[in-house]
Structures are given as structure tokens and as C-alpha cells.
């Protein structure tokens, strides 16, 4: 599979930084024991550094966390920090069951007991993520199947003196064998011509700014790369389908099928 990245100067901002802090969730600063600083006192470099730390913290929680769903920690009920799932162990049966009594921070007094706590996944405690901007990269793909070998011809194998059994399997898998007369028989002597595997190009062009960079890709003109490809699947943003350069390219590739996914059509 070939991957065709392209980049555009098109600009767009989707500000996802705004959000609300749930009273049951904590910010990155609170999780890491850092007091929140006044935004007016921070320069942009410090803000970027904090955002990077937050991003790394979330990614680390996703892929490197030692947290486990079935891991329970024993502690006094009064010391539990919510949100968390609480369990108790039956003193007689030793079975673990969900705790259903008064919770810390509630109106009712909590009993002086020890509970088993399933701490929440660390990333779930972070509600506000850093501001983001959409990537200007669009990735397209050339996907191809493996070639298909030709059908094995038993009549040819028999005529060439190849005994039935393992030698037939070897020839089918593309390996040569020696027949009963000591002559080497190659697989192409008993197999019908193979067939090139099929393929498809998936082209993602969000705006017209991406068209020129895509249509000049050398991979799209290479017989070795495009051999077997039967269709283009076009993922086009608004107005892209009427772009003259793209229209010319489609006309040059009219021997292939073109499937267009676009809000314009």
C-alpha cells in the first residue's frame, strides 16, 4: 500500500479549547499538584509547554498507564477521593460486592470501614484539552491486492511425467521439481497464466488547494505502482469536483472507474 501525503496552505481553525469543568473531575494542574496561574501572567511559550505536558499526560494514560479495570486498592472509606467505584468484601463469604452506603462528601456520615476502590482511568479525570487547529495534511492511498497465481493443470503435470502427490503441491506453490526421468519441471510449465491483483486509489482532496499537488504525483503515472488498479474513490470537499485540473486528470484516467463522494453531488 502506497501512502500519498499532501499539504495545503488552506487555513481553518476549530477551537475545541472551550469547555466546562465538572465538579467531579479535575484539571491537569490539580492532578499534578500545580497551582493554576493567571493567564495574563504567562507568556505564550509557557502556555505551549503546559499544553504539551497535558497532551503527553493524556497520551501516556492511553498507552502507558498501569491502570487495570480489575485492580482494587484497599483504603479507609473517609479517605476515598471521588469519582471512584467502591466495593466491600463480605467477612463470611469473602465475596466482593458493590458498596451502597453513604459516600464521602455527602450529607450522611460515612462509617469507619475499609473499602476496596477501583480508581478511574487517569485520562478520564481530565476534561479540558488544549486548543487545537485542524491539520493541513491530507493522506491518500493506493491499495493493491497480491497477484493471483494461475490454475494448476493436472493433465500437463501427468504429461510431463510428474508423479501425483507432493510434487504437485510444490509446483502449485511455484517451486520446481524433478520428474521420474530426472528432468526439472518448473511451475510455469503446469500453471495457467496468473492474474494481476486488483487495486484502488483513495484520494482525499478537502479543498482545491490540494488538487495540483495530487495529480502530479509520480506514483499515479507509474505502471509498476498502478498495474491492477481499477478505480479511483474521490473524497472531495465543496467545489473540488468542478476544478478544471482535476477534470482533466479524470479524463486522462478515463480507462479507470471514478467514484465520487462529495456534498456537491
PDB file of C-alpha atoms in Angstrom:
ATOM      1  CA  UNK A   1       0.000   0.000   0.000  1.00  0.00           C
ATOM      2  CA  UNK A   2       1.385   3.376  -1.014  1.00  0.00           C
ATOM      3  CA  UNK A   3       0.567   6.430   1.105  1.00  0.00           C
ATOM      4  CA  UNK A   4       0.396   9.797  -0.636  1.00  0.00           C
ATOM      5  CA  UNK A   5       0.568  12.699   1.825  1.00  0.00           C
ATOM      6  CA  UNK A   6      -0.116  16.214   0.605  1.00  0.00           C
ATOM      7  CA  UNK A   7      -0.154  19.572   2.316  1.00  0.00           C
ATOM      8  CA  UNK A   8      -2.149  22.709   1.680  1.00  0.00           C
ATOM      9  CA  UNK A   9      -1.884  26.303   2.754  1.00  0.00           C
ATOM     10  CA  UNK A  10      -5.597  26.371   3.412  1.00  0.00           C
ATOM     11  CA  UNK A  11      -6.363  27.735   6.845  1.00  0.00           C
ATOM     12  CA  UNK A  12      -9.074  26.785   9.251  1.00  0.00           C
ATOM     13  CA  UNK A  13      -9.449  26.856  12.968  1.00  0.00           C
ATOM     14  CA  UNK A  14     -11.787  24.790  15.034  1.00  0.00           C
ATOM     15  CA  UNK A  15     -11.353  25.962  18.608  1.00  0.00           C
ATOM     16  CA  UNK A  16     -12.049  22.998  20.861  1.00  0.00           C
ATOM     17  CA  UNK A  17     -10.461  24.554  23.922  1.00  0.00           C
ATOM     18  CA  UNK A  18     -13.675  25.803  25.460  1.00  0.00           C
ATOM     19  CA  UNK A  19     -15.367  23.544  27.925  1.00  0.00           C
ATOM     20  CA  UNK A  20     -16.692  23.264  31.414  1.00  0.00           C
ATOM     21  CA  UNK A  21     -15.078  21.653  34.399  1.00  0.00           C
ATOM     22  CA  UNK A  22     -17.227  19.061  36.051  1.00  0.00           C
ATOM     23  CA  UNK A  23     -17.142  19.271  39.840  1.00  0.00           C
ATOM     24  CA  UNK A  24     -16.303  15.549  39.826  1.00  0.00           C
ATOM     25  CA  UNK A  25     -13.325  15.974  37.532  1.00  0.00           C
ATOM     26  CA  UNK A  26     -10.021  17.685  37.964  1.00  0.00           C
ATOM     27  CA  UNK A  27      -7.780  19.702  35.699  1.00  0.00           C
ATOM     28  CA  UNK A  28      -4.243  18.741  34.717  1.00  0.00           C
ATOM     29  CA  UNK A  29      -2.870  21.220  37.263  1.00  0.00           C
ATOM     30  CA  UNK A  30      -4.925  19.732  40.080  1.00  0.00           C
ATOM     31  CA  UNK A  31      -3.865  16.211  39.159  1.00  0.00           C
ATOM     32  CA  UNK A  32      -0.213  17.156  39.190  1.00  0.00           C
ATOM     33  CA  UNK A  33      -0.211  19.429  42.219  1.00  0.00           C
ATOM     34  CA  UNK A  34       0.363  22.621  40.213  1.00  0.00           C
ATOM     35  CA  UNK A  35      -1.438  25.790  41.177  1.00  0.00           C
ATOM     36  CA  UNK A  36      -3.276  27.417  38.283  1.00  0.00           C
ATOM     37  CA  UNK A  37      -1.507  30.587  37.158  1.00  0.00           C
ATOM     38  CA  UNK A  38      -3.204  33.699  35.899  1.00  0.00           C
ATOM     39  CA  UNK A  39      -3.264  33.539  32.112  1.00  0.00           C
ATOM     40  CA  UNK A  40      -2.241  37.189  31.848  1.00  0.00           C
ATOM     41  CA  UNK A  41       0.990  36.416  33.707  1.00  0.00           C
ATOM     42  CA  UNK A  42       2.065  33.602  31.426  1.00  0.00           C
ATOM     43  CA  UNK A  43       3.827  34.134  28.161  1.00  0.00           C
ATOM     44  CA  UNK A  44       2.932  32.073  25.110  1.00  0.00           C
ATOM     45  CA  UNK A  45       5.933  29.756  25.492  1.00  0.00           C
ATOM     46  CA  UNK A  46       4.856  28.735  28.994  1.00  0.00           C
ATOM     47  CA  UNK A  47       1.330  28.097  27.741  1.00  0.00           C
ATOM     48  CA  UNK A  48       2.616  25.897  24.939  1.00  0.00           C
ATOM     49  CA  UNK A  49       4.778  23.998  27.417  1.00  0.00           C
ATOM     50  CA  UNK A  50       1.798  23.341  29.685  1.00  0.00           C
ATOM     51  CA  UNK A  51      -0.307  22.256  26.716  1.00  0.00           C
ATOM     52  CA  UNK A  52       2.428  19.853  25.633  1.00  0.00           C
ATOM     53  CA  UNK A  53       2.586  18.399  29.139  1.00  0.00           C
ATOM     54  CA  UNK A  54      -1.174  17.931  29.169  1.00  0.00           C
ATOM     55  CA  UNK A  55      -1.154  16.241  25.763  1.00  0.00           C
ATOM     56  CA  UNK A  56       1.671  13.917  26.820  1.00  0.00           C
ATOM     57  CA  UNK A  57      -0.187  13.116  30.043  1.00  0.00           C
ATOM     58  CA  UNK A  58      -3.321  12.074  28.137  1.00  0.00           C
ATOM     59  CA  UNK A  59      -1.373  10.020  25.570  1.00  0.00           C
ATOM     60  CA  UNK A  60       0.629   8.361  28.340  1.00  0.00           C
ATOM     61  CA  UNK A  61      -2.607   7.456  30.126  1.00  0.00           C
ATOM     62  CA  UNK A  62      -3.896   5.947  26.873  1.00  0.00           C
ATOM     63  CA  UNK A  63      -0.899   3.760  26.059  1.00  0.00           C
ATOM     64  CA  UNK A  64       1.464   3.522  29.049  1.00  0.00           C
ATOM     65  CA  UNK A  65      -0.829   3.506  32.062  1.00  0.00           C
ATOM     66  CA  UNK A  66      -0.552   0.659  34.572  1.00  0.00           C
ATOM     67  CA  UNK A  67      -4.245   1.141  35.403  1.00  0.00           C
ATOM     68  CA  UNK A  68      -6.336  -2.024  35.211  1.00  0.00           C
ATOM     69  CA  UNK A  69     -10.096  -2.418  35.341  1.00  0.00           C
ATOM     70  CA  UNK A  70      -9.884  -5.348  37.774  1.00  0.00           C
ATOM     71  CA  UNK A  71      -7.369  -3.679  40.113  1.00  0.00           C
ATOM     72  CA  UNK A  72      -8.774  -2.771  43.552  1.00  0.00           C
ATOM     73  CA  UNK A  73      -6.988  -0.756  46.249  1.00  0.00           C
ATOM     74  CA  UNK A  74      -7.856  -1.078  49.947  1.00  0.00           C
ATOM     75  CA  UNK A  75      -8.262   2.169  51.947  1.00  0.00           C
ATOM     76  CA  UNK A  76     -10.454   3.795  54.626  1.00  0.00           C
ATOM     77  CA  UNK A  77     -13.761   4.987  53.242  1.00  0.00           C
ATOM     78  CA  UNK A  78     -13.208   8.509  54.631  1.00  0.00           C
ATOM     79  CA  UNK A  79     -10.014   8.868  52.536  1.00  0.00           C
ATOM     80  CA  UNK A  80     -11.577   7.921  49.209  1.00  0.00           C
ATOM     81  CA  UNK A  81     -11.465  10.586  46.502  1.00  0.00           C
ATOM     82  CA  UNK A  82     -14.428  10.524  44.157  1.00  0.00           C
ATOM     83  CA  UNK A  83     -15.239   9.677  41.436  1.00  0.00           C
ATOM     84  CA  UNK A  84     -14.359   6.045  42.085  1.00  0.00           C
ATOM     85  CA  UNK A  85     -16.099   2.674  42.192  1.00  0.00           C
ATOM     86  CA  UNK A  86     -16.259   1.271  45.750  1.00  0.00           C
ATOM     87  CA  UNK A  87     -16.568  -2.332  46.860  1.00  0.00           C
ATOM     88  CA  UNK A  88     -16.627  -4.224  50.154  1.00  0.00           C
ATOM     89  CA  UNK A  89     -15.677  -7.794  50.960  1.00  0.00           C
ATOM     90  CA  UNK A  90     -18.197  -9.942  52.831  1.00  0.00           C
ATOM     91  CA  UNK A  91     -16.444 -11.148  56.036  1.00  0.00           C
ATOM     92  CA  UNK A  92     -18.169 -14.538  55.889  1.00  0.00           C
ATOM     93  CA  UNK A  93     -18.267 -15.461  52.198  1.00  0.00           C
ATOM     94  CA  UNK A  94     -15.232 -13.363  51.236  1.00  0.00           C
ATOM     95  CA  UNK A  95     -17.141 -12.293  48.146  1.00  0.00           C
ATOM     96  CA  UNK A  96     -16.648  -8.785  46.787  1.00  0.00           C
ATOM     97  CA  UNK A  97     -19.764  -6.691  46.220  1.00  0.00           C
ATOM     98  CA  UNK A  98     -20.549  -3.090  45.365  1.00  0.00           C
ATOM     99  CA  UNK A  99     -20.630  -0.647  48.287  1.00  0.00           C
ATOM    100  CA  UNK A 100     -24.049   1.013  48.544  1.00  0.00           C
ATOM    101  CA  UNK A 101     -23.739   3.097  51.732  1.00  0.00           C
ATOM    102  CA  UNK A 102     -23.065   6.802  52.420  1.00  0.00           C
ATOM    103  CA  UNK A 103     -20.325   8.332  50.272  1.00  0.00           C
ATOM    104  CA  UNK A 104     -17.560  10.779  51.288  1.00  0.00           C
ATOM    105  CA  UNK A 105     -18.592  14.388  50.831  1.00  0.00           C
ATOM    106  CA  UNK A 106     -22.290  13.606  51.141  1.00  0.00           C
ATOM    107  CA  UNK A 107     -24.829  14.758  53.684  1.00  0.00           C
ATOM    108  CA  UNK A 108     -24.716  11.495  55.653  1.00  0.00           C
ATOM    109  CA  UNK A 109     -21.849  10.498  57.908  1.00  0.00           C
ATOM    110  CA  UNK A 110     -19.695   7.737  56.454  1.00  0.00           C
ATOM    111  CA  UNK A 111     -18.991   4.598  58.522  1.00  0.00           C
ATOM    112  CA  UNK A 112     -15.494   3.882  59.798  1.00  0.00           C
ATOM    113  CA  UNK A 113     -14.799   0.980  57.461  1.00  0.00           C
ATOM    114  CA  UNK A 114     -12.237  -0.106  54.894  1.00  0.00           C
ATOM    115  CA  UNK A 115     -13.367  -0.362  51.275  1.00  0.00           C
ATOM    116  CA  UNK A 116     -11.887  -1.608  48.035  1.00  0.00           C
ATOM    117  CA  UNK A 117     -11.513   1.187  45.497  1.00  0.00           C
ATOM    118  CA  UNK A 118     -11.390   0.932  41.730  1.00  0.00           C
ATOM    119  CA  UNK A 119      -9.720   4.151  40.754  1.00  0.00           C
ATOM    120  CA  UNK A 120     -10.893   5.751  37.489  1.00  0.00           C
ATOM    121  CA  UNK A 121      -8.702   5.632  34.410  1.00  0.00           C
ATOM    122  CA  UNK A 122      -6.300   8.621  34.782  1.00  0.00           C
ATOM    123  CA  UNK A 123      -7.254  10.166  31.457  1.00  0.00           C
ATOM    124  CA  UNK A 124     -10.923  10.230  32.443  1.00  0.00           C
ATOM    125  CA  UNK A 125     -10.166  12.824  35.103  1.00  0.00           C
ATOM    126  CA  UNK A 126      -9.022  15.404  32.563  1.00  0.00           C
ATOM    127  CA  UNK A 127     -11.920  17.229  30.961  1.00  0.00           C
ATOM    128  CA  UNK A 128     -10.373  20.259  29.251  1.00  0.00           C
ATOM    129  CA  UNK A 129      -7.944  19.518  26.395  1.00  0.00           C
ATOM    130  CA  UNK A 130      -5.511  22.004  24.830  1.00  0.00           C
ATOM    131  CA  UNK A 131      -6.740  24.153  21.920  1.00  0.00           C
ATOM    132  CA  UNK A 132      -6.229  22.576  18.520  1.00  0.00           C
ATOM    133  CA  UNK A 133      -6.155  23.544  14.860  1.00  0.00           C
ATOM    134  CA  UNK A 134      -7.003  21.144  12.022  1.00  0.00           C
ATOM    135  CA  UNK A 135      -4.078  19.529  10.260  1.00  0.00           C
ATOM    136  CA  UNK A 136      -3.387  20.828   6.751  1.00  0.00           C
ATOM    137  CA  UNK A 137      -2.239  17.391   5.609  1.00  0.00           C
ATOM    138  CA  UNK A 138      -4.442  15.064   3.590  1.00  0.00           C
ATOM    139  CA  UNK A 139      -3.411  11.451   3.057  1.00  0.00           C
ATOM    140  CA  UNK A 140      -4.388   9.420   0.016  1.00  0.00           C
ATOM    141  CA  UNK A 141      -3.769   5.718  -0.560  1.00  0.00           C
ATOM    142  CA  UNK A 142      -3.006   3.321  -3.371  1.00  0.00           C
ATOM    143  CA  UNK A 143      -4.189  -0.109  -2.243  1.00  0.00           C
ATOM    144  CA  UNK A 144      -3.352  -3.235  -4.232  1.00  0.00           C
ATOM    145  CA  UNK A 145      -4.026  -6.936  -3.762  1.00  0.00           C
ATOM    146  CA  UNK A 146      -1.322  -9.551  -4.263  1.00  0.00           C
ATOM    147  CA  UNK A 147      -1.112 -11.157  -7.722  1.00  0.00           C
ATOM    148  CA  UNK A 148      -3.180 -14.323  -8.163  1.00  0.00           C
ATOM    149  CA  UNK A 149      -1.406 -17.414  -9.452  1.00  0.00           C
ATOM    150  CA  UNK A 150      -2.801 -19.347 -12.391  1.00  0.00           C
ATOM    151  CA  UNK A 151      -4.831 -22.557 -12.088  1.00  0.00           C
ATOM    152  CA  UNK A 152      -2.863 -25.820 -11.783  1.00  0.00           C
ATOM    153  CA  UNK A 153      -3.211 -28.150 -14.796  1.00  0.00           C
ATOM    154  CA  UNK A 154      -3.009 -31.817 -13.675  1.00  0.00           C
ATOM    155  CA  UNK A 155      -3.097 -33.016 -17.302  1.00  0.00           C
ATOM    156  CA  UNK A 156       0.083 -31.092 -18.069  1.00  0.00           C
ATOM    157  CA  UNK A 157       1.805 -32.428 -14.958  1.00  0.00           C
ATOM    158  CA  UNK A 158       0.972 -36.014 -15.904  1.00  0.00           C
ATOM    159  CA  UNK A 159       2.105 -35.432 -19.487  1.00  0.00           C
ATOM    160  CA  UNK A 160       5.430 -34.095 -18.166  1.00  0.00           C
ATOM    161  CA  UNK A 161       5.973 -37.188 -16.009  1.00  0.00           C
ATOM    162  CA  UNK A 162       5.350 -35.577 -12.610  1.00  0.00           C
ATOM    163  CA  UNK A 163       4.042 -38.109 -10.139  1.00  0.00           C
ATOM    164  CA  UNK A 164       0.886 -37.357  -8.184  1.00  0.00           C
ATOM    165  CA  UNK A 165       1.497 -36.230  -4.602  1.00  0.00           C
ATOM    166  CA  UNK A 166       3.908 -33.803  -3.004  1.00  0.00           C
ATOM    167  CA  UNK A 167       5.462 -32.730  -6.313  1.00  0.00           C
ATOM    168  CA  UNK A 168       2.105 -31.421  -7.484  1.00  0.00           C
ATOM    169  CA  UNK A 169       1.855 -29.323  -4.324  1.00  0.00           C
ATOM    170  CA  UNK A 170       5.369 -27.980  -4.871  1.00  0.00           C
ATOM    171  CA  UNK A 171       4.531 -26.933  -8.428  1.00  0.00           C
ATOM    172  CA  UNK A 172       1.287 -25.303  -7.284  1.00  0.00           C
ATOM    173  CA  UNK A 173       3.291 -23.203  -4.805  1.00  0.00           C
ATOM    174  CA  UNK A 174       5.650 -22.011  -7.531  1.00  0.00           C
ATOM    175  CA  UNK A 175       8.580 -24.333  -6.857  1.00  0.00           C
ATOM    176  CA  UNK A 176      10.352 -26.584  -9.361  1.00  0.00           C
ATOM    177  CA  UNK A 177      10.501 -30.381  -9.078  1.00  0.00           C
ATOM    178  CA  UNK A 178      12.305 -33.258 -10.790  1.00  0.00           C
ATOM    179  CA  UNK A 179      10.123 -35.764 -12.650  1.00  0.00           C
ATOM    180  CA  UNK A 180      10.614 -39.542 -12.765  1.00  0.00           C
ATOM    181  CA  UNK A 181      13.032 -39.172 -15.707  1.00  0.00           C
ATOM    182  CA  UNK A 182      15.269 -36.729 -13.822  1.00  0.00           C
ATOM    183  CA  UNK A 183      14.107 -33.690 -15.767  1.00  0.00           C
ATOM    184  CA  UNK A 184      13.451 -30.430 -13.916  1.00  0.00           C
ATOM    185  CA  UNK A 185       9.875 -29.214 -14.282  1.00  0.00           C
ATOM    186  CA  UNK A 186       9.137 -25.574 -13.418  1.00  0.00           C
ATOM    187  CA  UNK A 187       5.795 -24.273 -12.132  1.00  0.00           C
ATOM    188  CA  UNK A 188       5.123 -22.165 -15.225  1.00  0.00           C
ATOM    189  CA  UNK A 189       5.043 -25.387 -17.248  1.00  0.00           C
ATOM    190  CA  UNK A 190       1.936 -26.645 -15.415  1.00  0.00           C
ATOM    191  CA  UNK A 191       0.192 -23.450 -14.316  1.00  0.00           C
ATOM    192  CA  UNK A 192      -2.082 -21.247 -16.369  1.00  0.00           C
ATOM    193  CA  UNK A 193      -1.063 -17.566 -16.614  1.00  0.00           C
ATOM    194  CA  UNK A 194      -1.587 -15.658 -13.374  1.00  0.00           C
ATOM    195  CA  UNK A 195      -3.642 -12.536 -12.919  1.00  0.00           C
ATOM    196  CA  UNK A 196      -2.591  -9.193 -11.514  1.00  0.00           C
ATOM    197  CA  UNK A 197      -4.301  -8.384  -8.210  1.00  0.00           C
ATOM    198  CA  UNK A 198      -6.892  -5.637  -8.237  1.00  0.00           C
ATOM    199  CA  UNK A 199      -6.453  -2.261  -6.610  1.00  0.00           C
ATOM    200  CA  UNK A 200      -7.993   1.106  -5.858  1.00  0.00           C
ATOM    201  CA  UNK A 201      -6.819   4.670  -5.260  1.00  0.00           C
ATOM    202  CA  UNK A 202      -8.472   6.538  -2.376  1.00  0.00           C
ATOM    203  CA  UNK A 203      -7.925  10.252  -2.945  1.00  0.00           C
ATOM    204  CA  UNK A 204      -8.707  12.777  -0.210  1.00  0.00           C
ATOM    205  CA  UNK A 205      -8.855  16.357  -1.526  1.00  0.00           C
ATOM    206  CA  UNK A 206     -10.524  18.615   1.078  1.00  0.00           C
ATOM    207  CA  UNK A 207     -10.141  21.831  -0.973  1.00  0.00           C
ATOM    208  CA  UNK A 208      -8.976  22.872  -4.437  1.00  0.00           C
ATOM    209  CA  UNK A 209      -5.588  23.754  -2.928  1.00  0.00           C
ATOM    210  CA  UNK A 210      -4.786  20.030  -2.779  1.00  0.00           C
ATOM    211  CA  UNK A 211      -5.562  19.173  -6.412  1.00  0.00           C
ATOM    212  CA  UNK A 212      -2.355  20.238  -8.159  1.00  0.00           C
ATOM    213  CA  UNK A 213      -0.069  18.509  -5.621  1.00  0.00           C
ATOM    214  CA  UNK A 214      -2.041  15.273  -6.014  1.00  0.00           C
ATOM    215  CA  UNK A 215      -2.365  14.954  -9.788  1.00  0.00           C
ATOM    216  CA  UNK A 216       1.391  15.426 -10.374  1.00  0.00           C
ATOM    217  CA  UNK A 217       2.359  12.516  -8.105  1.00  0.00           C
ATOM    218  CA  UNK A 218       4.780  10.200  -9.915  1.00  0.00           C
ATOM    219  CA  UNK A 219       3.155   7.137  -8.355  1.00  0.00           C
ATOM    220  CA  UNK A 220      -0.031   7.763 -10.345  1.00  0.00           C
ATOM    221  CA  UNK A 221       1.947   7.579 -13.602  1.00  0.00           C
ATOM    222  CA  UNK A 222       3.994   4.510 -12.678  1.00  0.00           C
ATOM    223  CA  UNK A 223       2.971   1.232 -14.344  1.00  0.00           C
ATOM    224  CA  UNK A 224       4.604  -0.750 -11.544  1.00  0.00           C
ATOM    225  CA  UNK A 225       2.500   1.064  -8.937  1.00  0.00           C
ATOM    226  CA  UNK A 226      -0.779   1.399 -10.829  1.00  0.00           C
ATOM    227  CA  UNK A 227      -0.831  -2.020 -12.519  1.00  0.00           C
ATOM    228  CA  UNK A 228      -4.067  -3.713 -11.472  1.00  0.00           C
ATOM    229  CA  UNK A 229      -5.707  -0.569 -10.094  1.00  0.00           C
ATOM    230  CA  UNK A 230      -9.263  -0.401 -11.402  1.00  0.00           C
ATOM    231  CA  UNK A 231     -10.807   2.635  -9.767  1.00  0.00           C
ATOM    232  CA  UNK A 232     -10.399   5.963  -8.022  1.00  0.00           C
ATOM    233  CA  UNK A 233     -12.530   6.736  -4.975  1.00  0.00           C
ATOM    234  CA  UNK A 234     -12.588  10.517  -4.663  1.00  0.00           C
ATOM    235  CA  UNK A 235     -13.298  12.155  -1.289  1.00  0.00           C
ATOM    236  CA  UNK A 236     -13.838  15.749  -2.358  1.00  0.00           C
ATOM    237  CA  UNK A 237     -14.564  18.893  -0.404  1.00  0.00           C
ATOM    238  CA  UNK A 238     -17.014  21.573  -1.560  1.00  0.00           C
ATOM    239  CA  UNK A 239     -16.317  22.834  -5.084  1.00  0.00           C
ATOM    240  CA  UNK A 240     -13.400  20.464  -5.745  1.00  0.00           C
ATOM    241  CA  UNK A 241     -15.242  18.252  -8.219  1.00  0.00           C
ATOM    242  CA  UNK A 242     -15.566  21.131 -10.699  1.00  0.00           C
ATOM    243  CA  UNK A 243     -11.871  22.022 -10.580  1.00  0.00           C
ATOM    244  CA  UNK A 244     -10.549  22.135 -14.205  1.00  0.00           C
ATOM    245  CA  UNK A 245      -7.235  20.471 -13.318  1.00  0.00           C
ATOM    246  CA  UNK A 246      -9.000  17.594 -11.607  1.00  0.00           C
ATOM    247  CA  UNK A 247     -11.423  17.256 -14.516  1.00  0.00           C
ATOM    248  CA  UNK A 248      -8.510  16.951 -16.962  1.00  0.00           C
ATOM    249  CA  UNK A 249      -6.851  14.363 -14.772  1.00  0.00           C
ATOM    250  CA  UNK A 250     -10.041  12.290 -14.611  1.00  0.00           C
ATOM    251  CA  UNK A 251     -10.299  12.483 -18.387  1.00  0.00           C
ATOM    252  CA  UNK A 252      -6.714  11.218 -18.711  1.00  0.00           C
ATOM    253  CA  UNK A 253      -7.660   8.340 -16.422  1.00  0.00           C
ATOM    254  CA  UNK A 254     -10.983   7.584 -18.131  1.00  0.00           C
ATOM    255  CA  UNK A 255      -9.942   3.952 -18.601  1.00  0.00           C
ATOM    256  CA  UNK A 256     -10.498   3.581 -14.833  1.00  0.00           C
ATOM    257  CA  UNK A 257     -13.734   3.842 -12.858  1.00  0.00           C
ATOM    258  CA  UNK A 258     -14.255   7.036 -10.866  1.00  0.00           C
ATOM    259  CA  UNK A 259     -16.416   7.012  -7.723  1.00  0.00           C
ATOM    260  CA  UNK A 260     -17.039  10.465  -6.236  1.00  0.00           C
ATOM    261  CA  UNK A 261     -18.047  11.173  -2.644  1.00  0.00           C
ATOM    262  CA  UNK A 262     -18.876  14.875  -2.381  1.00  0.00           C
ATOM    263  CA  UNK A 263     -21.539  17.105  -0.867  1.00  0.00           C
ATOM    264  CA  UNK A 264     -21.852  18.686  -4.310  1.00  0.00           C
ATOM    265  CA  UNK A 265     -23.256  15.502  -5.835  1.00  0.00           C
TER     266      UNK A 265
END
